[in-house]
PDB file of C-alpha atoms in Angstrom:
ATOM      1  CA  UNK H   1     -18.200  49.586  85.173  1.00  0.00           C
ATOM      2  CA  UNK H   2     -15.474  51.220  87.420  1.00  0.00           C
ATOM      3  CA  UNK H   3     -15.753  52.001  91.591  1.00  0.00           C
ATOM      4  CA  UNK H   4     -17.735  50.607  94.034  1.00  0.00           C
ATOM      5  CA  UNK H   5     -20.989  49.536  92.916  1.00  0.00           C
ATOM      6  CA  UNK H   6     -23.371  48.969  96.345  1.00  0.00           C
ATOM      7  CA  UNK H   7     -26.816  47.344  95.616  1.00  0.00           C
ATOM      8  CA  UNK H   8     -29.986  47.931  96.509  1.00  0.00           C
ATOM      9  CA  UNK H   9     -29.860  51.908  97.350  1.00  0.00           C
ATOM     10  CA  UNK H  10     -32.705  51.493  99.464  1.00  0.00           C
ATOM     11  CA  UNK H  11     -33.872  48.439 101.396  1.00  0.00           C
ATOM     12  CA  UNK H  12     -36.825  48.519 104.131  1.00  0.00           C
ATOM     13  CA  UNK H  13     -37.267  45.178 105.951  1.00  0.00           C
ATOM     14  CA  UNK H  14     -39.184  43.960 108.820  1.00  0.00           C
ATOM     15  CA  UNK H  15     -37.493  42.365 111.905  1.00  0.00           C
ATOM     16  CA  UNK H  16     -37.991  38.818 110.713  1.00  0.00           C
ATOM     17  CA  UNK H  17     -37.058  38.977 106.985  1.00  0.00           C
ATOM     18  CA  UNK H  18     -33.747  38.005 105.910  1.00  0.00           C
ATOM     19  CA  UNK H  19     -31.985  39.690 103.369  1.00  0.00           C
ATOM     20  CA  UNK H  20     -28.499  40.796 101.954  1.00  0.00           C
ATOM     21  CA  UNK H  21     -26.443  43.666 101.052  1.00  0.00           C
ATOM     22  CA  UNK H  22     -24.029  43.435  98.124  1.00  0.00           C
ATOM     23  CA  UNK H  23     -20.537  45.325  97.382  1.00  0.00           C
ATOM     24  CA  UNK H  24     -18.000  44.994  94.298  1.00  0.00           C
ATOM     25  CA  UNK H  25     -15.462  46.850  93.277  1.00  0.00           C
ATOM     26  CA  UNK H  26     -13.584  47.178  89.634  1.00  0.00           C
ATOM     27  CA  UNK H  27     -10.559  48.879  91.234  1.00  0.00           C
ATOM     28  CA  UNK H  28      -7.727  45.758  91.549  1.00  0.00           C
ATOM     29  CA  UNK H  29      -8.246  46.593  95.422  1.00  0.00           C
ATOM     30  CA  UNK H  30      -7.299  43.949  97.735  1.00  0.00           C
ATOM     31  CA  UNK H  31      -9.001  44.747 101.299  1.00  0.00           C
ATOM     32  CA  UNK H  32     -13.057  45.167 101.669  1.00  0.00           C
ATOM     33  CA  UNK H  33     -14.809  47.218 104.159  1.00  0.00           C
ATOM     34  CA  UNK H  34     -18.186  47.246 105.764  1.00  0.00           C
ATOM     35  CA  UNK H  35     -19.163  50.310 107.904  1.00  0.00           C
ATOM     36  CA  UNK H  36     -22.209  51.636 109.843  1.00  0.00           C
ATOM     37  CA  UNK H  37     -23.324  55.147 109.664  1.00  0.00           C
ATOM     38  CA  UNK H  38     -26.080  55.838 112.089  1.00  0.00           C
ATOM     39  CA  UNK H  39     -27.522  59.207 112.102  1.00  0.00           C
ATOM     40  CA  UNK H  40     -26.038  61.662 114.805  1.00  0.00           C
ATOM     41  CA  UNK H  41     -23.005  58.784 115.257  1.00  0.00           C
ATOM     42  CA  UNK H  42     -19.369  59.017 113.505  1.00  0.00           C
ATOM     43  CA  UNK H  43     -18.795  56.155 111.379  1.00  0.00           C
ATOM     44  CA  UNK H  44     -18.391  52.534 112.434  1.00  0.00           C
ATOM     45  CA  UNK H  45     -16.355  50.105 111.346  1.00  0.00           C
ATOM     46  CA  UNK H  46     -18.259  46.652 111.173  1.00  0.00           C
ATOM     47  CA  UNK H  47     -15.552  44.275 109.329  1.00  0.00           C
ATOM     48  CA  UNK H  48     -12.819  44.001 107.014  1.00  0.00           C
ATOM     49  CA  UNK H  49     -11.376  41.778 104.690  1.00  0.00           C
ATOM     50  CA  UNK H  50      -8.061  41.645 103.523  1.00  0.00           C
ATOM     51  CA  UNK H  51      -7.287  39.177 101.056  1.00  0.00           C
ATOM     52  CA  UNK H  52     -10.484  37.590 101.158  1.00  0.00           C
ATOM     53  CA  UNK H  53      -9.888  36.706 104.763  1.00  0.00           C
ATOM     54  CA  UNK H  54     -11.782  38.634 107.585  1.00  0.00           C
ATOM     55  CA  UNK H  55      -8.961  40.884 109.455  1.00  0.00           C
ATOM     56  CA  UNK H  56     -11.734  42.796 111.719  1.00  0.00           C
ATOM     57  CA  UNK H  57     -14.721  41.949 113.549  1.00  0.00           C
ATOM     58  CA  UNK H  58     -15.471  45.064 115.479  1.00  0.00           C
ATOM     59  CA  UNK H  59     -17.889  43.718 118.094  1.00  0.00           C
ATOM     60  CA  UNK H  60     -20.929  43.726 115.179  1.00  0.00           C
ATOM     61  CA  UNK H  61     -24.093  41.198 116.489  1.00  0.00           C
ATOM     62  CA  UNK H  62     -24.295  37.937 114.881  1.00  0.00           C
ATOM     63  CA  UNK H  63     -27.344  39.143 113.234  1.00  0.00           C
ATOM     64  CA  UNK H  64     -25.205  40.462 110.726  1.00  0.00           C
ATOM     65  CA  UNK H  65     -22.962  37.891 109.010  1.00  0.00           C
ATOM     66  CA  UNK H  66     -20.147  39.076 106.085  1.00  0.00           C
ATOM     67  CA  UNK H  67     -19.086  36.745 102.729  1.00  0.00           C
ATOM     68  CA  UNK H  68     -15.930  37.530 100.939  1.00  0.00           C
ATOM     69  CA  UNK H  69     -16.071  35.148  98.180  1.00  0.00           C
ATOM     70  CA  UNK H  70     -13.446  36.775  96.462  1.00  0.00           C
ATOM     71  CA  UNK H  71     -11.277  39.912  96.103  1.00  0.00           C
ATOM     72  CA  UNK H  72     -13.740  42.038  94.211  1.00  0.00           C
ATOM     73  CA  UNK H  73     -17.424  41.187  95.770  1.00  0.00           C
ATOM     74  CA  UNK H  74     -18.664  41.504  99.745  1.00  0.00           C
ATOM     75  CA  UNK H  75     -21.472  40.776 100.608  1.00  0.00           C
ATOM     76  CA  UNK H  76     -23.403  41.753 104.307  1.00  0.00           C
ATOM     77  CA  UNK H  77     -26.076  38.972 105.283  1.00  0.00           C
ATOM     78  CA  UNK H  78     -28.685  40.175 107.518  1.00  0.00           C
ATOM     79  CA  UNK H  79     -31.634  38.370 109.728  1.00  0.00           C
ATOM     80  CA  UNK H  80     -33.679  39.223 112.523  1.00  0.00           C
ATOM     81  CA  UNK H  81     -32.672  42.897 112.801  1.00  0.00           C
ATOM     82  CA  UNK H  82     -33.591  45.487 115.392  1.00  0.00           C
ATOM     83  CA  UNK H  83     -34.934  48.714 114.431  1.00  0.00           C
ATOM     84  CA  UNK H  84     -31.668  50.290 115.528  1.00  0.00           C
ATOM     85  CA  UNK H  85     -29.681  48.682 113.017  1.00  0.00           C
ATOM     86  CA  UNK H  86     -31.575  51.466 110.349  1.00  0.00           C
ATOM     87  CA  UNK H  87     -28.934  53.030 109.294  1.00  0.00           C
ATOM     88  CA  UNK H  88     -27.006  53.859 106.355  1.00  0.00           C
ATOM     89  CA  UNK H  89     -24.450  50.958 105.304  1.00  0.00           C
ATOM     90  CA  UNK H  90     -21.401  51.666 103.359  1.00  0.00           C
ATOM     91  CA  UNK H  91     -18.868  49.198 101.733  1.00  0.00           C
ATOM     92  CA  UNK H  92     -15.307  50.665 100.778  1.00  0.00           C
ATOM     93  CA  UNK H  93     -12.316  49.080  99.301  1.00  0.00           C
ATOM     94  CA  UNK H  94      -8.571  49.685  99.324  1.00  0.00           C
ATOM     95  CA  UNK H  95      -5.402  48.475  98.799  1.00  0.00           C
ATOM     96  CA  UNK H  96      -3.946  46.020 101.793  1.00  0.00           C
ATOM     97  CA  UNK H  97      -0.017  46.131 102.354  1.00  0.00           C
ATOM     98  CA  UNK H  98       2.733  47.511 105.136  1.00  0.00           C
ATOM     99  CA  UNK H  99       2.619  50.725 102.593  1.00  0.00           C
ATOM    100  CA  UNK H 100      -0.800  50.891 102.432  1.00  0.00           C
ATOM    101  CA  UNK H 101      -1.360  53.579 105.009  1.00  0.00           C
ATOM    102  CA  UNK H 102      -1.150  56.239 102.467  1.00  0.00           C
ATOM    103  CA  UNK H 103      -3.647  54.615 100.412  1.00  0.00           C
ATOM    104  CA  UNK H 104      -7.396  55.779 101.204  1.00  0.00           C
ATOM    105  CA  UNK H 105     -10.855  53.814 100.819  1.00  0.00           C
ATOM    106  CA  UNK H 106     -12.786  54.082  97.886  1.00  0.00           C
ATOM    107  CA  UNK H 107     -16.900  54.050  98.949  1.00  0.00           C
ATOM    108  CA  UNK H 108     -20.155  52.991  96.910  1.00  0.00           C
ATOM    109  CA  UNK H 109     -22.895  54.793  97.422  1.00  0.00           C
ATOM    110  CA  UNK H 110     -24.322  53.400 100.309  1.00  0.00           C
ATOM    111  CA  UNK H 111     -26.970  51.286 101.253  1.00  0.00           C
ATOM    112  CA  UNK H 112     -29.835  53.031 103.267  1.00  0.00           C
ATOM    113  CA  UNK H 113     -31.667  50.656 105.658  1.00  0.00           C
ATOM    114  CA  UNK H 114     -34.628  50.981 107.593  1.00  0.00           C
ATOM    115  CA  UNK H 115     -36.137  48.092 109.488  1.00  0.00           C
ATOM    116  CA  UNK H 116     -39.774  48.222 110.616  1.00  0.00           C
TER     117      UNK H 116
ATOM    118  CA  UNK M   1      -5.391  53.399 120.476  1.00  0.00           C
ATOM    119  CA  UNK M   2      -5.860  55.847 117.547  1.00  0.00           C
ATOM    120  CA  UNK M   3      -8.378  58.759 118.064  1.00  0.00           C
ATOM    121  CA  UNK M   4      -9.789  61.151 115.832  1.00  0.00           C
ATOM    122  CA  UNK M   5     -11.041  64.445 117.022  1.00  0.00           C
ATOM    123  CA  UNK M   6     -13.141  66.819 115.257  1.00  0.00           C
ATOM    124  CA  UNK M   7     -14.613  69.608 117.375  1.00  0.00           C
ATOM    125  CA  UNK M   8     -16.171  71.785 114.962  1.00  0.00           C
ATOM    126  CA  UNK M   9     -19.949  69.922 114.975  1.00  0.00           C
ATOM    127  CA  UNK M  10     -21.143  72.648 112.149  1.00  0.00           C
ATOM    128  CA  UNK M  11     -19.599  75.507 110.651  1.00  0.00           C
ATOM    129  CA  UNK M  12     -21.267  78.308 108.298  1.00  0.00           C
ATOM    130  CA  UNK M  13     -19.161  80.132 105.591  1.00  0.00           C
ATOM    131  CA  UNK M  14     -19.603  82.560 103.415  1.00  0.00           C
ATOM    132  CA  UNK M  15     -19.882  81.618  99.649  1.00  0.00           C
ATOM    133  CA  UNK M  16     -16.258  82.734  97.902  1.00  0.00           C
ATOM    134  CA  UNK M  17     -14.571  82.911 101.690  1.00  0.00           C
ATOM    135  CA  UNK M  18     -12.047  80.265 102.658  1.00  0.00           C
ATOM    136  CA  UNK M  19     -13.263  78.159 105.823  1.00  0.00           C
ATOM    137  CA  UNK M  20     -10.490  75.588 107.978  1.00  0.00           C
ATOM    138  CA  UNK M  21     -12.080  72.403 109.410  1.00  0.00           C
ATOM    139  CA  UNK M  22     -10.281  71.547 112.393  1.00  0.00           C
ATOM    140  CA  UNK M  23      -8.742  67.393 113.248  1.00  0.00           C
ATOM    141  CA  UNK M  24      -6.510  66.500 116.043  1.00  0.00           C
ATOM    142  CA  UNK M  25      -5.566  63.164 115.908  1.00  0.00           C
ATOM    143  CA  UNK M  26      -3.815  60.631 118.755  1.00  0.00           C
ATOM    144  CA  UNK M  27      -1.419  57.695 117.542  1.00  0.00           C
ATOM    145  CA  UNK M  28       2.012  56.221 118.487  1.00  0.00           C
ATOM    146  CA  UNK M  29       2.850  54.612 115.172  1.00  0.00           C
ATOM    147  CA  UNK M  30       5.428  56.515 113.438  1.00  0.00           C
ATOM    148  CA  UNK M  31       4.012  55.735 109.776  1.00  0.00           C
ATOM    149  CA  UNK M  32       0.508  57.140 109.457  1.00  0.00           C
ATOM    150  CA  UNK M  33      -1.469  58.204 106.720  1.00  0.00           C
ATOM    151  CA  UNK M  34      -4.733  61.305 106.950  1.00  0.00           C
ATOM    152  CA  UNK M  35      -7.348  61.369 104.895  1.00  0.00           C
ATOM    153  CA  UNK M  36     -10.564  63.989 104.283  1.00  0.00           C
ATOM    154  CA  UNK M  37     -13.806  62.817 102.747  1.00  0.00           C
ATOM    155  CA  UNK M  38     -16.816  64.913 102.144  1.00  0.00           C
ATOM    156  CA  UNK M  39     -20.094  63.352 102.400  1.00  0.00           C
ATOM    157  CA  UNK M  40     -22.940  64.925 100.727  1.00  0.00           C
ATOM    158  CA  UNK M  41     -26.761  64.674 101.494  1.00  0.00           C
ATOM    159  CA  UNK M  42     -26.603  61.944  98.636  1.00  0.00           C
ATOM    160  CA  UNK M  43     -24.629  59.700 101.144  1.00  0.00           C
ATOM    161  CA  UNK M  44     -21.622  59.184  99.000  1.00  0.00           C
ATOM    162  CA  UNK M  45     -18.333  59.255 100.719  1.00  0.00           C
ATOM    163  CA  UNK M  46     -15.888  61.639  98.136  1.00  0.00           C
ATOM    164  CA  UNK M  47     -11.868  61.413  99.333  1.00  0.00           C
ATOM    165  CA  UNK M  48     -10.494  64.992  98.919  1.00  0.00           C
ATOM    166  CA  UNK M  49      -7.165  65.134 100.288  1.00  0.00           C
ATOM    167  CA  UNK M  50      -3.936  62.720 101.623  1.00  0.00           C
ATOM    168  CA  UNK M  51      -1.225  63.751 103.694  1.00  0.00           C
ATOM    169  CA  UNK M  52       1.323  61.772 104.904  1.00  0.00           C
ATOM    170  CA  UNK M  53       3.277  61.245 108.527  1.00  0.00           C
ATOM    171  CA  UNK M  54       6.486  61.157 106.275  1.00  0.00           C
ATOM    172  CA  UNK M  55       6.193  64.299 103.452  1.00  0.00           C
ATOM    173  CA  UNK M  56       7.339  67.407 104.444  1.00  0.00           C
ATOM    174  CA  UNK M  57       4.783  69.939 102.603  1.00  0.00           C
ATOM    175  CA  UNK M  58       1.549  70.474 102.979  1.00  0.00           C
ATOM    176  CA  UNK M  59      -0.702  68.664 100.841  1.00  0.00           C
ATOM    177  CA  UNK M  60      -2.749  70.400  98.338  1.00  0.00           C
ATOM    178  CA  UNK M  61      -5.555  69.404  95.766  1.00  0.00           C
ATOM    179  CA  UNK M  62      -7.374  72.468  93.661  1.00  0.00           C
ATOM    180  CA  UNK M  63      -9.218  74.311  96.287  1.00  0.00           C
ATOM    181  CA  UNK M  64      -8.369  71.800  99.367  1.00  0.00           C
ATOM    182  CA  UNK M  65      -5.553  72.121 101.157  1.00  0.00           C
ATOM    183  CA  UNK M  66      -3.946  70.452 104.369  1.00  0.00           C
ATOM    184  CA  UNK M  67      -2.919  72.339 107.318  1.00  0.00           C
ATOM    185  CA  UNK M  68      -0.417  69.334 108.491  1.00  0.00           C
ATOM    186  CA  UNK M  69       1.313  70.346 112.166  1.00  0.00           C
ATOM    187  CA  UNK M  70       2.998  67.116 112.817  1.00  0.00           C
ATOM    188  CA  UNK M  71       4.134  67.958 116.347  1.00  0.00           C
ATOM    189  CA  UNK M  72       0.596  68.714 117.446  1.00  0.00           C
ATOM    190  CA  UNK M  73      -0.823  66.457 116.033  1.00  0.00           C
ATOM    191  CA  UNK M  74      -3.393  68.128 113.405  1.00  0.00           C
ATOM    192  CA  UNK M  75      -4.635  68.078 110.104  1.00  0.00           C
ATOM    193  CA  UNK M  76      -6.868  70.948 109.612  1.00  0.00           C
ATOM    194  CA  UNK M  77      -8.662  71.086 105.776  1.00  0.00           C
ATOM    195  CA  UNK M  78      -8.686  74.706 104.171  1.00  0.00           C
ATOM    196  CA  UNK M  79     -11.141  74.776 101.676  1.00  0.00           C
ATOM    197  CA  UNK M  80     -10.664  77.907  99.883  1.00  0.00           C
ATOM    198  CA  UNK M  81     -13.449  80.444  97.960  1.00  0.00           C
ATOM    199  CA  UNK M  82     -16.279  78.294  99.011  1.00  0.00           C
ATOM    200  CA  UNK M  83     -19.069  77.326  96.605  1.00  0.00           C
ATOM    201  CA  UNK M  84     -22.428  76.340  97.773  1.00  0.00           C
ATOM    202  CA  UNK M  85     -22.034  72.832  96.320  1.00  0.00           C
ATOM    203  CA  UNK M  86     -19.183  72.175  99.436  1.00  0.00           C
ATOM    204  CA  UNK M  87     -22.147  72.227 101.756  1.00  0.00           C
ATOM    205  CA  UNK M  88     -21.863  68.829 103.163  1.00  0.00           C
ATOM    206  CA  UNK M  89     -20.647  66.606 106.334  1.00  0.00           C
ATOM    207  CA  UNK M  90     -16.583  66.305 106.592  1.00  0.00           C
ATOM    208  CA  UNK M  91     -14.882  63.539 107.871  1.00  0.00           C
ATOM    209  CA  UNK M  92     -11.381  63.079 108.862  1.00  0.00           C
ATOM    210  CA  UNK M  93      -9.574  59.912 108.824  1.00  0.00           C
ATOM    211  CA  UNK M  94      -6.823  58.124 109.666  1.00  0.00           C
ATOM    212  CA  UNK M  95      -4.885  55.072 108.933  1.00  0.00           C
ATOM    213  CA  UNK M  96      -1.946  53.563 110.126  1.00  0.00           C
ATOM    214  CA  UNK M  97       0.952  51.379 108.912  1.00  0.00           C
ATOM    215  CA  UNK M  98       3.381  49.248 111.221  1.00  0.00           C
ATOM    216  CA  UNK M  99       0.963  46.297 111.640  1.00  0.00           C
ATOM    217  CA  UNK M 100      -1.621  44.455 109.725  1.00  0.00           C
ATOM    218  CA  UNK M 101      -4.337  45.229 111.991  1.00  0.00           C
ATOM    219  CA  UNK M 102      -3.853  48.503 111.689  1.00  0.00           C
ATOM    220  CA  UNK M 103      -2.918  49.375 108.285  1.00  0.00           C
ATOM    221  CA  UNK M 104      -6.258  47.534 107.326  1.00  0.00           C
ATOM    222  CA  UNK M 105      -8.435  49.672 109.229  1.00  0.00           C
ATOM    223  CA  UNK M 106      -9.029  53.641 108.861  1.00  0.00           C
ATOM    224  CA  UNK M 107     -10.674  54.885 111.228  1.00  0.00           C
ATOM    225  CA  UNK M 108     -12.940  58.561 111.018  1.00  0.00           C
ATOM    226  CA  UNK M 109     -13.958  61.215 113.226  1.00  0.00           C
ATOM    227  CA  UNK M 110     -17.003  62.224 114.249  1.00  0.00           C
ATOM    228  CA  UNK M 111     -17.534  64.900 110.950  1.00  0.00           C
ATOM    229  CA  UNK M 112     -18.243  68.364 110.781  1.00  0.00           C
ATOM    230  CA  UNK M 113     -21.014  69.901 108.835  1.00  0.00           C
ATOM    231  CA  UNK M 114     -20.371  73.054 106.535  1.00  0.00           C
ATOM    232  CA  UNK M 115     -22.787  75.161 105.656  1.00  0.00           C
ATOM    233  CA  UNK M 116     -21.643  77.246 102.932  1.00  0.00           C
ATOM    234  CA  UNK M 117     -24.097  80.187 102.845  1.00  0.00           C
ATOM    235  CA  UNK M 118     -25.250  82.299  99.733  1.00  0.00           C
TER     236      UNK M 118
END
């Protein structure tokens, strides 16, 4: 398998269910992202992980909670979530070094999320 | 603090005509990288095109190209003879490279959806 595999596709949930979002990636990348694409909003970065240790916390609600185990699998741990946190929830990976700037994500396909 | 701007919420083209999606972009770090994805209705996010702060051409890829004006800060995407299958949500990104904070995030603009019309 090669890319950014993102499982489930589809996950509906009610507010008090807990459940989890998995990410890996078969491309020898280094650096794991989880962003947060609401509808009608421009895409927002949740956290990163660079070397299996979390770089970027962007302000997300504890109700979310991120694993890095290793380089290749993320995971995105969520319990008690609002209806506004429906959205669609991508994981990307890179490479992570001073030179990496020219070096651009790689995305699964997504995880689409609707809470009830 | 780095800023994408895309001010183009949806654009319409022609099948077979060339369209340019416009991105201004704000940053002080001297060692940047651009990026355009296209997002179909799918969800998937597809990287098109790189440019560079440092290369001195214009980066190309098939029918995508990269309208880089350094000094004013903008990276406009030229997608040239259109095909319905470009109809889709464009985002531009950026990602810079003097510190570790910042070379590990990319950060995207607001997209622009293109409408590529029969």
């Amino acid at each position: 398998e090669t890319g950014v595999t993102q499982t489930p596709r589809h996950l509906v949930m009610g507010m008090t269910n807990k459940k989890s979002l998995k990410c890996e990636q078969h491309l020898g990348h280094n650096a794991m992202y989880w962003y947060k694409q609401s509808a009608k909003k421009p895409l927002e970065l949740m956290f990163v992980y660079s070397l299996e240790e979390r770089v970027e916390n962007n302000s997300v609600p504890s109700r979310f909670s991120p694993e890095c185990p290793n380089s290749s699998h993320l995971f995105l741990h969520l319990h008690t979530l609002q209806p506004e946190d429906s959205a669609l929830y991508l994981c990307a990976s890179s490479h992570s070094s001073q030179s990496s700037y020219n070096s651009p994500l790689h995305f699964g396909n997504g995880t689409r999320l609707t809470v009830t | 603090a780095q800023k994408i701007t895309q001010t183009q919420p949806g654009m319409f083209v022609q099948e077979k005509e060339a369209v340019t999606l416009d991105c201004t972009y704000d940053t002080s770090d001297p060692s940047y990288g651009l990026f355009w994805y296209k997002q179909p209705s799918s969800g998937e996010m597809i990287f098109l095109i790189y440019q560079g702060s440092y290369d001195q051409q214009n980066a190309t890829e098939g029918r995508y190209s990269l309208n880089f004006q350094k000094a004013r800060k903008s990276a406009n995407l030229v997608i040239s003879a259109s095909q319905l299958g470009d109809s889709a949500m464009y985002f531009c990104a950026m990602r810079e490279g003097s510190t570790k904070t910042s070379y590990d995030k990319v950060i995207f603009g607001p997209g622009t959806s293109l409408s590529v019309i029969p």
